[in-house]
Amino acid sequence: MKGMIVFSFAWRKNGHSPCNVRLARAAKRIKEEFEEQGESVLLVAQKSVSLALRGLGAPVHYTVVKYKYPGRTDTEDITAQAADFFLAHGLTHDDEVVPVAQPIQEIKAYQEVRRAGFKTWSLLKLWWKVGRIGTDRK
């Protein structure tokens, strides 16, 4: 079993940010690659990217909607919530967790997944698999 945490980027009050749509597509693509290899994936995502994932037909097992600091998305808090969910649902620290994030945020996400005690890919492989996410002019 694998775990995946999808971090949102460039939130919009109305509609989906194109960044979150690209993150959702990358997460879905990586999830499907795992499933083709016979691996099941527990998918955790922040609310705004979770909505985009659901729109693409990728079921999210846990959506992070509450933060330790209201109004602030905190990579540490999201990773901690995901780790609690993973451990409660059968993932162990011997299992792999893939953080999917905008490359600027990927370094912090990678560090937090490692700090939580999970194995993950190298940063280079993460950047390669996630691909270009870009920014949102709005």
Short mmCIF file of N, CA, C and O in Angstrom, two decimals:
data_model
loop_
_atom_site.label_atom_id
_atom_site.label_comp_id
_atom_site.label_asym_id
_atom_site.label_seq_id
_atom_site.Cartn_x
_atom_site.Cartn_y
_atom_site.Cartn_z
N MET A 1 0.84 -1.18 0.00
CA MET A 1 0.00 0.00 0.00
C MET A 1 0.89 1.24 0.00
O MET A 1 1.96 1.25 0.59
N LYS A 2 0.43 2.27 -0.68
CA LYS A 2 1.13 3.55 -0.76
C LYS A 2 0.23 4.65 -0.20
O LYS A 2 -0.98 4.50 -0.14
N GLY A 3 0.85 5.74 0.17
CA GLY A 3 0.11 6.93 0.57
C GLY A 3 0.47 8.08 -0.34
O GLY A 3 1.58 8.12 -0.89
N MET A 4 -0.45 9.00 -0.52
CA MET A 4 -0.18 10.19 -1.31
C MET A 4 -0.83 11.39 -0.64
O MET A 4 -1.98 11.31 -0.21
N ILE A 5 -0.06 12.47 -0.52
CA ILE A 5 -0.58 13.72 0.03
C ILE A 5 -0.51 14.76 -1.09
O ILE A 5 0.56 15.00 -1.64
N VAL A 6 -1.64 15.37 -1.40
CA VAL A 6 -1.67 16.37 -2.46
C VAL A 6 -1.91 17.74 -1.82
O VAL A 6 -2.95 17.97 -1.20
N PHE A 7 -0.93 18.61 -1.97
CA PHE A 7 -0.97 19.95 -1.39
C PHE A 7 -1.50 20.94 -2.43
O PHE A 7 -1.05 20.93 -3.57
N SER A 8 -2.40 21.81 -2.03
CA SER A 8 -2.95 22.78 -2.98
C SER A 8 -1.98 23.95 -3.15
O SER A 8 -1.06 24.16 -2.35
N PHE A 9 -2.22 24.73 -4.20
CA PHE A 9 -1.38 25.89 -4.49
C PHE A 9 -2.22 26.90 -5.25
O PHE A 9 -2.95 26.54 -6.17
N ALA A 10 -2.15 28.15 -4.86
CA ALA A 10 -2.84 29.25 -5.54
C ALA A 10 -4.36 29.11 -5.43
O ALA A 10 -5.06 28.95 -6.42
N TRP A 11 -4.86 29.18 -4.22
CA TRP A 11 -6.29 29.07 -3.96
C TRP A 11 -7.06 30.21 -4.60
O TRP A 11 -6.58 31.35 -4.68
N ARG A 12 -8.24 29.92 -5.08
CA ARG A 12 -9.16 30.93 -5.61
C ARG A 12 -10.46 30.86 -4.84
O ARG A 12 -10.93 29.78 -4.49
N LYS A 13 -11.06 32.02 -4.62
CA LYS A 13 -12.34 32.06 -3.91
C LYS A 13 -13.43 31.38 -4.74
O LYS A 13 -14.27 30.66 -4.22
N ASN A 14 -13.42 31.63 -6.04
CA ASN A 14 -14.42 31.03 -6.93
C ASN A 14 -13.72 30.21 -8.01
O ASN A 14 -12.83 30.70 -8.69
N GLY A 15 -14.14 28.98 -8.15
CA GLY A 15 -13.59 28.11 -9.18
C GLY A 15 -12.25 27.51 -8.78
O GLY A 15 -11.71 27.80 -7.73
N HIS A 16 -11.74 26.65 -9.67
CA HIS A 16 -10.47 25.99 -9.43
C HIS A 16 -9.32 26.81 -9.98
O HIS A 16 -9.39 27.33 -11.08
N SER A 17 -8.26 26.88 -9.21
CA SER A 17 -7.02 27.46 -9.70
C SER A 17 -6.44 26.49 -10.74
O SER A 17 -6.49 25.28 -10.54
N PRO A 18 -5.88 26.99 -11.84
CA PRO A 18 -5.28 26.09 -12.82
C PRO A 18 -4.13 25.27 -12.20
O PRO A 18 -3.88 24.15 -12.61
N CYS A 19 -3.48 25.82 -11.18
CA CYS A 19 -2.42 25.09 -10.49
C CYS A 19 -2.98 23.86 -9.79
O CYS A 19 -2.40 22.77 -9.86
N ASN A 20 -4.11 24.03 -9.13
CA ASN A 20 -4.72 22.90 -8.42
C ASN A 20 -5.24 21.85 -9.39
O ASN A 20 -5.20 20.65 -9.09
N VAL A 21 -5.70 22.27 -10.53
CA VAL A 21 -6.14 21.31 -11.56
C VAL A 21 -4.93 20.51 -12.04
O VAL A 21 -5.00 19.28 -12.18
N ARG A 22 -3.80 21.18 -12.29
CA ARG A 22 -2.59 20.48 -12.73
C ARG A 22 -2.07 19.54 -11.64
O ARG A 22 -1.61 18.43 -11.93
N LEU A 23 -2.14 19.98 -10.37
CA LEU A 23 -1.74 19.10 -9.26
C LEU A 23 -2.65 17.87 -9.18
O LEU A 23 -2.18 16.75 -8.97
N ALA A 24 -3.94 18.08 -9.38
CA ALA A 24 -4.89 16.96 -9.36
C ALA A 24 -4.59 15.98 -10.49
O ALA A 24 -4.61 14.76 -10.29
N ARG A 25 -4.31 16.50 -11.67
CA ARG A 25 -3.98 15.63 -12.81
C ARG A 25 -2.71 14.83 -12.54
O ARG A 25 -2.63 13.64 -12.87
N ALA A 26 -1.70 15.49 -11.97
CA ALA A 26 -0.44 14.79 -11.65
C ALA A 26 -0.70 13.70 -10.62
O ALA A 26 -0.20 12.57 -10.77
N ALA A 27 -1.47 14.01 -9.59
CA ALA A 27 -1.78 13.01 -8.55
C ALA A 27 -2.54 11.83 -9.13
O ALA A 27 -2.23 10.67 -8.83
N LYS A 28 -3.50 12.12 -9.98
CA LYS A 28 -4.29 11.04 -10.59
C LYS A 28 -3.40 10.16 -11.46
O LYS A 28 -3.50 8.93 -11.43
N ARG A 29 -2.53 10.78 -12.23
CA ARG A 29 -1.61 10.04 -13.10
C ARG A 29 -0.68 9.12 -12.28
O ARG A 29 -0.52 7.94 -12.59
N ILE A 30 -0.12 9.65 -11.19
CA ILE A 30 0.78 8.87 -10.34
C ILE A 30 0.01 7.74 -9.66
O ILE A 30 0.48 6.60 -9.59
N LYS A 31 -1.19 8.04 -9.19
CA LYS A 31 -2.04 7.03 -8.55
C LYS A 31 -2.34 5.89 -9.52
O LYS A 31 -2.26 4.72 -9.17
N GLU A 32 -2.68 6.24 -10.74
CA GLU A 32 -2.98 5.22 -11.75
C GLU A 32 -1.76 4.36 -12.08
O GLU A 32 -1.88 3.16 -12.32
N GLU A 33 -0.57 4.97 -12.08
CA GLU A 33 0.66 4.20 -12.30
C GLU A 33 0.84 3.17 -11.19
O GLU A 33 1.20 2.02 -11.46
N PHE A 34 0.62 3.57 -9.95
CA PHE A 34 0.71 2.63 -8.83
C PHE A 34 -0.31 1.50 -8.99
O PHE A 34 0.00 0.34 -8.79
N GLU A 35 -1.53 1.87 -9.32
CA GLU A 35 -2.60 0.87 -9.44
C GLU A 35 -2.33 -0.12 -10.58
O GLU A 35 -2.65 -1.30 -10.46
N GLU A 36 -1.71 0.35 -11.66
CA GLU A 36 -1.32 -0.55 -12.75
C GLU A 36 -0.30 -1.58 -12.29
O GLU A 36 -0.23 -2.67 -12.83
N GLN A 37 0.48 -1.23 -11.25
CA GLN A 37 1.48 -2.14 -10.69
C GLN A 37 0.89 -2.99 -9.56
O GLN A 37 1.61 -3.71 -8.88
N GLY A 38 -0.43 -2.87 -9.34
CA GLY A 38 -1.10 -3.66 -8.32
C GLY A 38 -1.05 -3.07 -6.92
O GLY A 38 -1.39 -3.74 -5.95
N GLU A 39 -0.64 -1.82 -6.80
CA GLU A 39 -0.56 -1.14 -5.50
C GLU A 39 -1.85 -0.36 -5.23
O GLU A 39 -2.36 0.32 -6.11
N SER A 40 -2.34 -0.44 -4.00
CA SER A 40 -3.46 0.42 -3.63
C SER A 40 -2.88 1.70 -3.04
O SER A 40 -1.78 1.71 -2.49
N VAL A 41 -3.64 2.79 -3.17
CA VAL A 41 -3.15 4.10 -2.75
C VAL A 41 -4.19 4.78 -1.86
O VAL A 41 -5.35 4.90 -2.25
N LEU A 42 -3.74 5.21 -0.67
CA LEU A 42 -4.58 6.05 0.19
C LEU A 42 -4.28 7.49 -0.19
O LEU A 42 -3.13 7.93 -0.13
N LEU A 43 -5.30 8.22 -0.60
CA LEU A 43 -5.13 9.57 -1.12
C LEU A 43 -5.67 10.59 -0.14
O LEU A 43 -6.84 10.55 0.23
N VAL A 44 -4.79 11.51 0.29
CA VAL A 44 -5.14 12.62 1.18
C VAL A 44 -4.87 13.91 0.41
O VAL A 44 -3.84 14.03 -0.25
N ALA A 45 -5.80 14.86 0.48
CA ALA A 45 -5.61 16.11 -0.27
C ALA A 45 -6.21 17.29 0.49
O ALA A 45 -7.16 17.13 1.26
N GLN A 46 -5.66 18.46 0.24
CA GLN A 46 -6.25 19.69 0.75
C GLN A 46 -7.55 19.94 0.01
O GLN A 46 -7.73 19.50 -1.13
N LYS A 47 -8.45 20.67 0.66
CA LYS A 47 -9.82 20.83 0.15
C LYS A 47 -9.89 21.31 -1.30
O LYS A 47 -10.60 20.71 -2.11
N SER A 48 -9.17 22.36 -1.64
CA SER A 48 -9.32 22.92 -2.99
C SER A 48 -8.83 21.96 -4.07
O SER A 48 -9.44 21.85 -5.14
N VAL A 49 -7.77 21.21 -3.82
CA VAL A 49 -7.30 20.25 -4.81
C VAL A 49 -8.12 18.96 -4.72
O VAL A 49 -8.28 18.24 -5.71
N SER A 50 -8.68 18.68 -3.56
CA SER A 50 -9.56 17.51 -3.39
C SER A 50 -10.78 17.64 -4.30
O SER A 50 -11.20 16.67 -4.93
N LEU A 51 -11.34 18.83 -4.38
CA LEU A 51 -12.49 19.06 -5.27
C LEU A 51 -12.11 18.83 -6.73
O LEU A 51 -12.88 18.24 -7.49
N ALA A 52 -10.92 19.27 -7.11
CA ALA A 52 -10.46 19.06 -8.48
C ALA A 52 -10.24 17.57 -8.75
O ALA A 52 -10.58 17.07 -9.82
N LEU A 53 -9.69 16.84 -7.78
CA LEU A 53 -9.48 15.40 -7.92
C LEU A 53 -10.81 14.67 -8.11
O LEU A 53 -10.93 13.80 -8.96
N ARG A 54 -11.77 15.03 -7.30
CA ARG A 54 -13.08 14.39 -7.42
C ARG A 54 -13.69 14.67 -8.79
O ARG A 54 -14.33 13.81 -9.37
N GLY A 55 -13.48 15.88 -9.29
CA GLY A 55 -13.98 16.22 -10.63
C GLY A 55 -13.33 15.38 -11.72
O GLY A 55 -13.92 15.16 -12.76
N LEU A 56 -12.11 14.90 -11.46
CA LEU A 56 -11.41 14.05 -12.42
C LEU A 56 -11.71 12.56 -12.21
O LEU A 56 -11.18 11.71 -12.91
N GLY A 57 -12.54 12.27 -11.20
CA GLY A 57 -12.90 10.88 -10.94
C GLY A 57 -11.91 10.12 -10.07
O GLY A 57 -11.89 8.90 -10.07
N ALA A 58 -11.07 10.84 -9.34
CA ALA A 58 -10.11 10.20 -8.42
C ALA A 58 -10.62 10.37 -7.00
O ALA A 58 -10.59 11.47 -6.45
N PRO A 59 -11.12 9.30 -6.39
CA PRO A 59 -11.66 9.42 -5.03
C PRO A 59 -10.58 9.75 -4.01
O PRO A 59 -9.49 9.19 -4.02
N VAL A 60 -10.90 10.70 -3.15
CA VAL A 60 -9.99 11.12 -2.08
C VAL A 60 -10.47 10.45 -0.80
O VAL A 60 -11.64 10.49 -0.47
N HIS A 61 -9.54 9.84 -0.09
CA HIS A 61 -9.91 9.12 1.14
C HIS A 61 -10.04 10.04 2.35
O HIS A 61 -10.80 9.75 3.27
N TYR A 62 -9.30 11.14 2.35
CA TYR A 62 -9.37 12.10 3.46
C TYR A 62 -9.07 13.49 2.91
O TYR A 62 -8.07 13.68 2.22
N THR A 63 -9.92 14.44 3.23
CA THR A 63 -9.73 15.82 2.80
C THR A 63 -9.38 16.68 4.01
O THR A 63 -10.11 16.68 5.00
N VAL A 64 -8.26 17.37 3.93
CA VAL A 64 -7.81 18.25 5.01
C VAL A 64 -8.54 19.58 4.86
O VAL A 64 -8.39 20.27 3.87
N VAL A 65 -9.37 19.91 5.86
CA VAL A 65 -10.11 21.17 5.82
C VAL A 65 -9.84 22.05 7.03
O VAL A 65 -10.10 23.24 7.00
N LYS A 66 -9.34 21.47 8.10
CA LYS A 66 -9.06 22.24 9.32
C LYS A 66 -7.57 22.35 9.53
O LYS A 66 -6.83 21.38 9.37
N TYR A 67 -7.14 23.54 9.92
CA TYR A 67 -5.72 23.78 10.13
C TYR A 67 -5.46 24.18 11.57
O TYR A 67 -6.34 24.67 12.27
N LYS A 68 -4.22 24.00 11.97
CA LYS A 68 -3.81 24.38 13.31
C LYS A 68 -3.92 25.90 13.48
O LYS A 68 -4.28 26.40 14.53
N TYR A 69 -3.61 26.63 12.42
CA TYR A 69 -3.68 28.08 12.44
C TYR A 69 -4.74 28.52 11.43
O TYR A 69 -4.49 28.48 10.24
N PRO A 70 -5.92 28.92 11.86
CA PRO A 70 -7.01 29.26 10.93
C PRO A 70 -6.56 30.26 9.86
O PRO A 70 -5.86 31.22 10.14
N GLY A 71 -6.98 29.97 8.64
CA GLY A 71 -6.66 30.86 7.53
C GLY A 71 -5.28 30.66 6.94
O GLY A 71 -4.90 31.35 6.01
N ARG A 72 -4.52 29.72 7.46
CA ARG A 72 -3.16 29.51 6.97
C ARG A 72 -2.99 28.05 6.58
O ARG A 72 -3.26 27.15 7.36
N THR A 73 -2.57 27.79 5.36
CA THR A 73 -2.27 26.42 4.97
C THR A 73 -0.86 26.11 5.44
O THR A 73 0.08 26.81 5.13
N ASP A 74 -0.72 25.08 6.21
CA ASP A 74 0.54 24.78 6.85
C ASP A 74 0.99 23.37 6.45
O ASP A 74 0.36 22.39 6.86
N THR A 75 2.05 23.28 5.70
CA THR A 75 2.55 21.99 5.21
C THR A 75 2.78 21.01 6.35
O THR A 75 2.46 19.82 6.22
N GLU A 76 3.29 21.49 7.47
CA GLU A 76 3.53 20.62 8.62
C GLU A 76 2.22 20.04 9.16
O GLU A 76 2.13 18.86 9.46
N ASP A 77 1.22 20.88 9.28
CA ASP A 77 -0.07 20.44 9.81
C ASP A 77 -0.75 19.46 8.86
O ASP A 77 -1.30 18.44 9.29
N ILE A 78 -0.71 19.73 7.59
CA ILE A 78 -1.34 18.85 6.60
C ILE A 78 -0.65 17.48 6.62
O ILE A 78 -1.31 16.44 6.62
N THR A 79 0.68 17.48 6.66
CA THR A 79 1.42 16.22 6.70
C THR A 79 1.11 15.45 7.97
O THR A 79 0.93 14.22 7.93
N ALA A 80 1.02 16.13 9.10
CA ALA A 80 0.71 15.46 10.37
C ALA A 80 -0.68 14.82 10.33
O ALA A 80 -0.87 13.68 10.77
N GLN A 81 -1.65 15.54 9.78
CA GLN A 81 -3.00 14.98 9.66
C GLN A 81 -3.01 13.77 8.71
O GLN A 81 -3.65 12.75 9.00
N ALA A 82 -2.28 13.87 7.62
CA ALA A 82 -2.20 12.75 6.67
C ALA A 82 -1.51 11.55 7.33
O ALA A 82 -1.97 10.42 7.18
N ALA A 83 -0.44 11.80 8.07
CA ALA A 83 0.27 10.71 8.75
C ALA A 83 -0.65 9.99 9.73
O ALA A 83 -0.68 8.76 9.78
N ASP A 84 -1.42 10.75 10.50
CA ASP A 84 -2.38 10.14 11.43
C ASP A 84 -3.39 9.28 10.68
O ASP A 84 -3.70 8.16 11.09
N PHE A 85 -3.88 9.79 9.56
CA PHE A 85 -4.85 9.03 8.75
C PHE A 85 -4.21 7.76 8.20
O PHE A 85 -4.78 6.68 8.27
N PHE A 86 -3.00 7.89 7.64
CA PHE A 86 -2.32 6.73 7.07
C PHE A 86 -2.11 5.63 8.11
O PHE A 86 -2.40 4.46 7.87
N LEU A 87 -1.58 6.01 9.27
CA LEU A 87 -1.30 5.03 10.32
C LEU A 87 -2.57 4.37 10.82
O LEU A 87 -2.58 3.18 11.12
N ALA A 88 -3.66 5.13 10.90
CA ALA A 88 -4.94 4.58 11.35
C ALA A 88 -5.56 3.64 10.31
O ALA A 88 -6.43 2.84 10.64
N HIS A 89 -5.11 3.74 9.06
CA HIS A 89 -5.70 2.94 7.98
C HIS A 89 -4.73 1.92 7.39
O HIS A 89 -4.88 1.50 6.25
N GLY A 90 -3.73 1.53 8.18
CA GLY A 90 -2.90 0.40 7.79
C GLY A 90 -1.56 0.69 7.15
O GLY A 90 -0.78 -0.23 6.91
N LEU A 91 -1.26 1.93 6.83
CA LEU A 91 0.07 2.24 6.31
C LEU A 91 1.05 2.19 7.47
O LEU A 91 0.69 2.54 8.60
N THR A 92 2.27 1.77 7.22
CA THR A 92 3.29 1.76 8.26
C THR A 92 4.44 2.66 7.81
O THR A 92 4.47 3.12 6.66
N HIS A 93 5.39 2.86 8.70
CA HIS A 93 6.55 3.68 8.34
C HIS A 93 7.47 2.99 7.33
O HIS A 93 8.39 3.60 6.82
N ASP A 94 7.20 1.72 7.05
CA ASP A 94 7.95 1.02 5.99
C ASP A 94 7.34 1.26 4.62
O ASP A 94 7.93 0.89 3.61
N ASP A 95 6.17 1.86 4.59
CA ASP A 95 5.49 2.13 3.33
C ASP A 95 5.92 3.49 2.77
O ASP A 95 6.42 4.35 3.47
N GLU A 96 5.66 3.64 1.48
CA GLU A 96 6.05 4.85 0.78
C GLU A 96 4.90 5.85 0.74
O GLU A 96 3.76 5.47 0.48
N VAL A 97 5.22 7.11 0.98
CA VAL A 97 4.25 8.20 0.87
C VAL A 97 4.80 9.21 -0.14
O VAL A 97 5.94 9.65 -0.03
N VAL A 98 3.97 9.56 -1.10
CA VAL A 98 4.38 10.48 -2.16
C VAL A 98 3.70 11.82 -1.95
O VAL A 98 2.47 11.92 -2.04
N PRO A 99 4.48 12.88 -1.67
CA PRO A 99 3.88 14.21 -1.60
C PRO A 99 3.81 14.81 -3.01
O PRO A 99 4.78 14.77 -3.76
N VAL A 100 2.64 15.31 -3.36
CA VAL A 100 2.46 15.95 -4.67
C VAL A 100 2.22 17.43 -4.38
O VAL A 100 1.22 17.79 -3.76
N ALA A 101 3.16 18.26 -4.83
CA ALA A 101 3.08 19.68 -4.52
C ALA A 101 3.69 20.49 -5.65
O ALA A 101 4.43 19.96 -6.48
N GLN A 102 3.39 21.78 -5.66
CA GLN A 102 4.02 22.71 -6.58
C GLN A 102 5.52 22.62 -6.28
O GLN A 102 5.92 22.56 -5.12
N PRO A 103 6.39 22.54 -7.29
CA PRO A 103 7.81 22.35 -7.03
C PRO A 103 8.44 23.29 -6.00
O PRO A 103 9.33 22.88 -5.27
N ILE A 104 7.94 24.51 -5.89
CA ILE A 104 8.45 25.42 -4.87
C ILE A 104 8.16 24.87 -3.47
O ILE A 104 8.97 24.97 -2.57
N GLN A 105 7.01 24.26 -3.29
CA GLN A 105 6.59 23.72 -2.01
C GLN A 105 7.07 22.28 -1.80
O GLN A 105 7.07 21.78 -0.68
N GLU A 106 7.49 21.62 -2.87
CA GLU A 106 7.84 20.20 -2.81
C GLU A 106 8.97 19.91 -1.82
O GLU A 106 8.96 18.88 -1.15
N ILE A 107 9.94 20.80 -1.71
CA ILE A 107 11.05 20.57 -0.78
C ILE A 107 10.53 20.46 0.65
O ILE A 107 10.88 19.52 1.38
N LYS A 108 9.69 21.39 1.06
CA LYS A 108 9.12 21.37 2.41
C LYS A 108 8.24 20.14 2.60
O LYS A 108 8.30 19.47 3.63
N ALA A 109 7.43 19.80 1.60
CA ALA A 109 6.55 18.63 1.69
C ALA A 109 7.39 17.36 1.83
O ALA A 109 7.09 16.49 2.65
N TYR A 110 8.45 17.25 1.04
CA TYR A 110 9.36 16.11 1.11
C TYR A 110 9.97 15.99 2.51
O TYR A 110 9.98 14.91 3.10
N GLN A 111 10.44 17.11 3.05
CA GLN A 111 11.04 17.09 4.39
C GLN A 111 10.03 16.66 5.45
O GLN A 111 10.38 15.90 6.35
N GLU A 112 8.82 17.13 5.34
CA GLU A 112 7.80 16.79 6.34
C GLU A 112 7.39 15.32 6.26
O GLU A 112 7.16 14.70 7.29
N VAL A 113 7.30 14.77 5.06
CA VAL A 113 6.98 13.35 4.92
C VAL A 113 8.10 12.52 5.54
O VAL A 113 7.84 11.55 6.27
N ARG A 114 9.35 12.90 5.29
CA ARG A 114 10.49 12.18 5.88
C ARG A 114 10.50 12.35 7.41
O ARG A 114 10.74 11.40 8.13
N ARG A 115 10.22 13.55 7.87
CA ARG A 115 10.18 13.82 9.32
C ARG A 115 9.08 13.00 10.00
O ARG A 115 9.22 12.59 11.14
N ALA A 116 7.98 12.74 9.28
CA ALA A 116 6.89 11.93 9.83
C ALA A 116 7.26 10.45 9.87
O ALA A 116 6.51 9.64 10.41
N GLY A 117 8.40 10.10 9.29
CA GLY A 117 8.90 8.73 9.38
C GLY A 117 8.62 7.85 8.19
O GLY A 117 8.91 6.65 8.22
N PHE A 118 8.08 8.41 7.11
CA PHE A 118 7.75 7.61 5.93
C PHE A 118 8.87 7.67 4.90
O PHE A 118 9.62 8.63 4.83
N LYS A 119 8.92 6.66 4.06
CA LYS A 119 9.82 6.65 2.92
C LYS A 119 9.16 7.44 1.80
O LYS A 119 7.94 7.51 1.73
N THR A 120 9.97 8.02 0.95
CA THR A 120 9.44 8.71 -0.22
C THR A 120 10.47 8.70 -1.34
O THR A 120 11.60 8.25 -1.14
N TRP A 121 10.08 9.16 -2.50
CA TRP A 121 10.99 9.24 -3.62
C TRP A 121 12.01 10.34 -3.38
O TRP A 121 11.87 11.19 -2.50
N SER A 122 13.03 10.39 -4.23
CA SER A 122 13.98 11.50 -4.20
C SER A 122 13.27 12.76 -4.70
O SER A 122 12.25 12.67 -5.41
N LEU A 123 13.80 13.91 -4.34
CA LEU A 123 13.22 15.17 -4.84
C LEU A 123 13.24 15.23 -6.36
O LEU A 123 12.27 15.68 -6.98
N LEU A 124 14.31 14.76 -6.96
CA LEU A 124 14.41 14.78 -8.42
C LEU A 124 13.29 13.96 -9.05
O LEU A 124 12.63 14.41 -10.00
N LYS A 125 13.02 12.77 -8.50
CA LYS A 125 11.95 11.93 -9.04
C LYS A 125 10.60 12.58 -8.80
O LYS A 125 9.72 12.55 -9.67
N LEU A 126 10.41 13.21 -7.63
CA LEU A 126 9.15 13.91 -7.35
C LEU A 126 8.92 15.02 -8.37
O LEU A 126 7.83 15.14 -8.93
N TRP A 127 9.94 15.84 -8.59
CA TRP A 127 9.80 16.94 -9.55
C TRP A 127 9.51 16.40 -10.95
O TRP A 127 8.70 16.95 -11.68
N TRP A 128 10.17 15.32 -11.32
CA TRP A 128 9.97 14.73 -12.65
C TRP A 128 8.55 14.20 -12.79
O TRP A 128 7.90 14.44 -13.81
N LYS A 129 8.06 13.47 -11.78
CA LYS A 129 6.73 12.85 -11.86
C LYS A 129 5.60 13.88 -11.77
O LYS A 129 4.59 13.74 -12.43
N VAL A 130 5.77 14.89 -10.91
CA VAL A 130 4.72 15.90 -10.75
C VAL A 130 4.68 16.80 -11.98
O VAL A 130 3.62 17.14 -12.49
N GLY A 131 5.83 17.19 -12.48
CA GLY A 131 5.88 18.03 -13.66
C GLY A 131 5.68 19.51 -13.36
O GLY A 131 5.63 19.93 -12.21
N ARG A 132 5.51 20.27 -14.41
CA ARG A 132 5.37 21.73 -14.28
C ARG A 132 3.96 22.08 -13.80
O ARG A 132 2.98 21.67 -14.41
N ILE A 133 3.88 22.83 -12.73
CA ILE A 133 2.59 23.27 -12.19
C ILE A 133 2.37 24.75 -12.47
O ILE A 133 1.27 25.18 -12.73
N GLY A 134 3.43 25.51 -12.45
CA GLY A 134 3.33 26.94 -12.75
C GLY A 134 2.66 27.73 -11.64
O GLY A 134 2.54 27.27 -10.52
N THR A 135 2.24 28.93 -11.99
CA THR A 135 1.59 29.83 -11.03
C THR A 135 0.24 30.27 -11.61
O THR A 135 -0.08 29.97 -12.75
N ASP A 136 -0.51 30.98 -10.81
CA ASP A 136 -1.82 31.47 -11.22
C ASP A 136 -1.78 32.99 -11.22
O ASP A 136 -1.58 33.60 -10.18
N ARG A 137 -1.97 33.61 -12.35
CA ARG A 137 -1.91 35.08 -12.44
C ARG A 137 -2.98 35.77 -11.61
O ARG A 137 -2.86 36.91 -11.26
N LYS A 138 -4.06 35.03 -11.30
CA LYS A 138 -5.13 35.63 -10.49
C LYS A 138 -4.89 35.35 -9.04
O LYS A 138 -5.51 35.80 -8.16
#
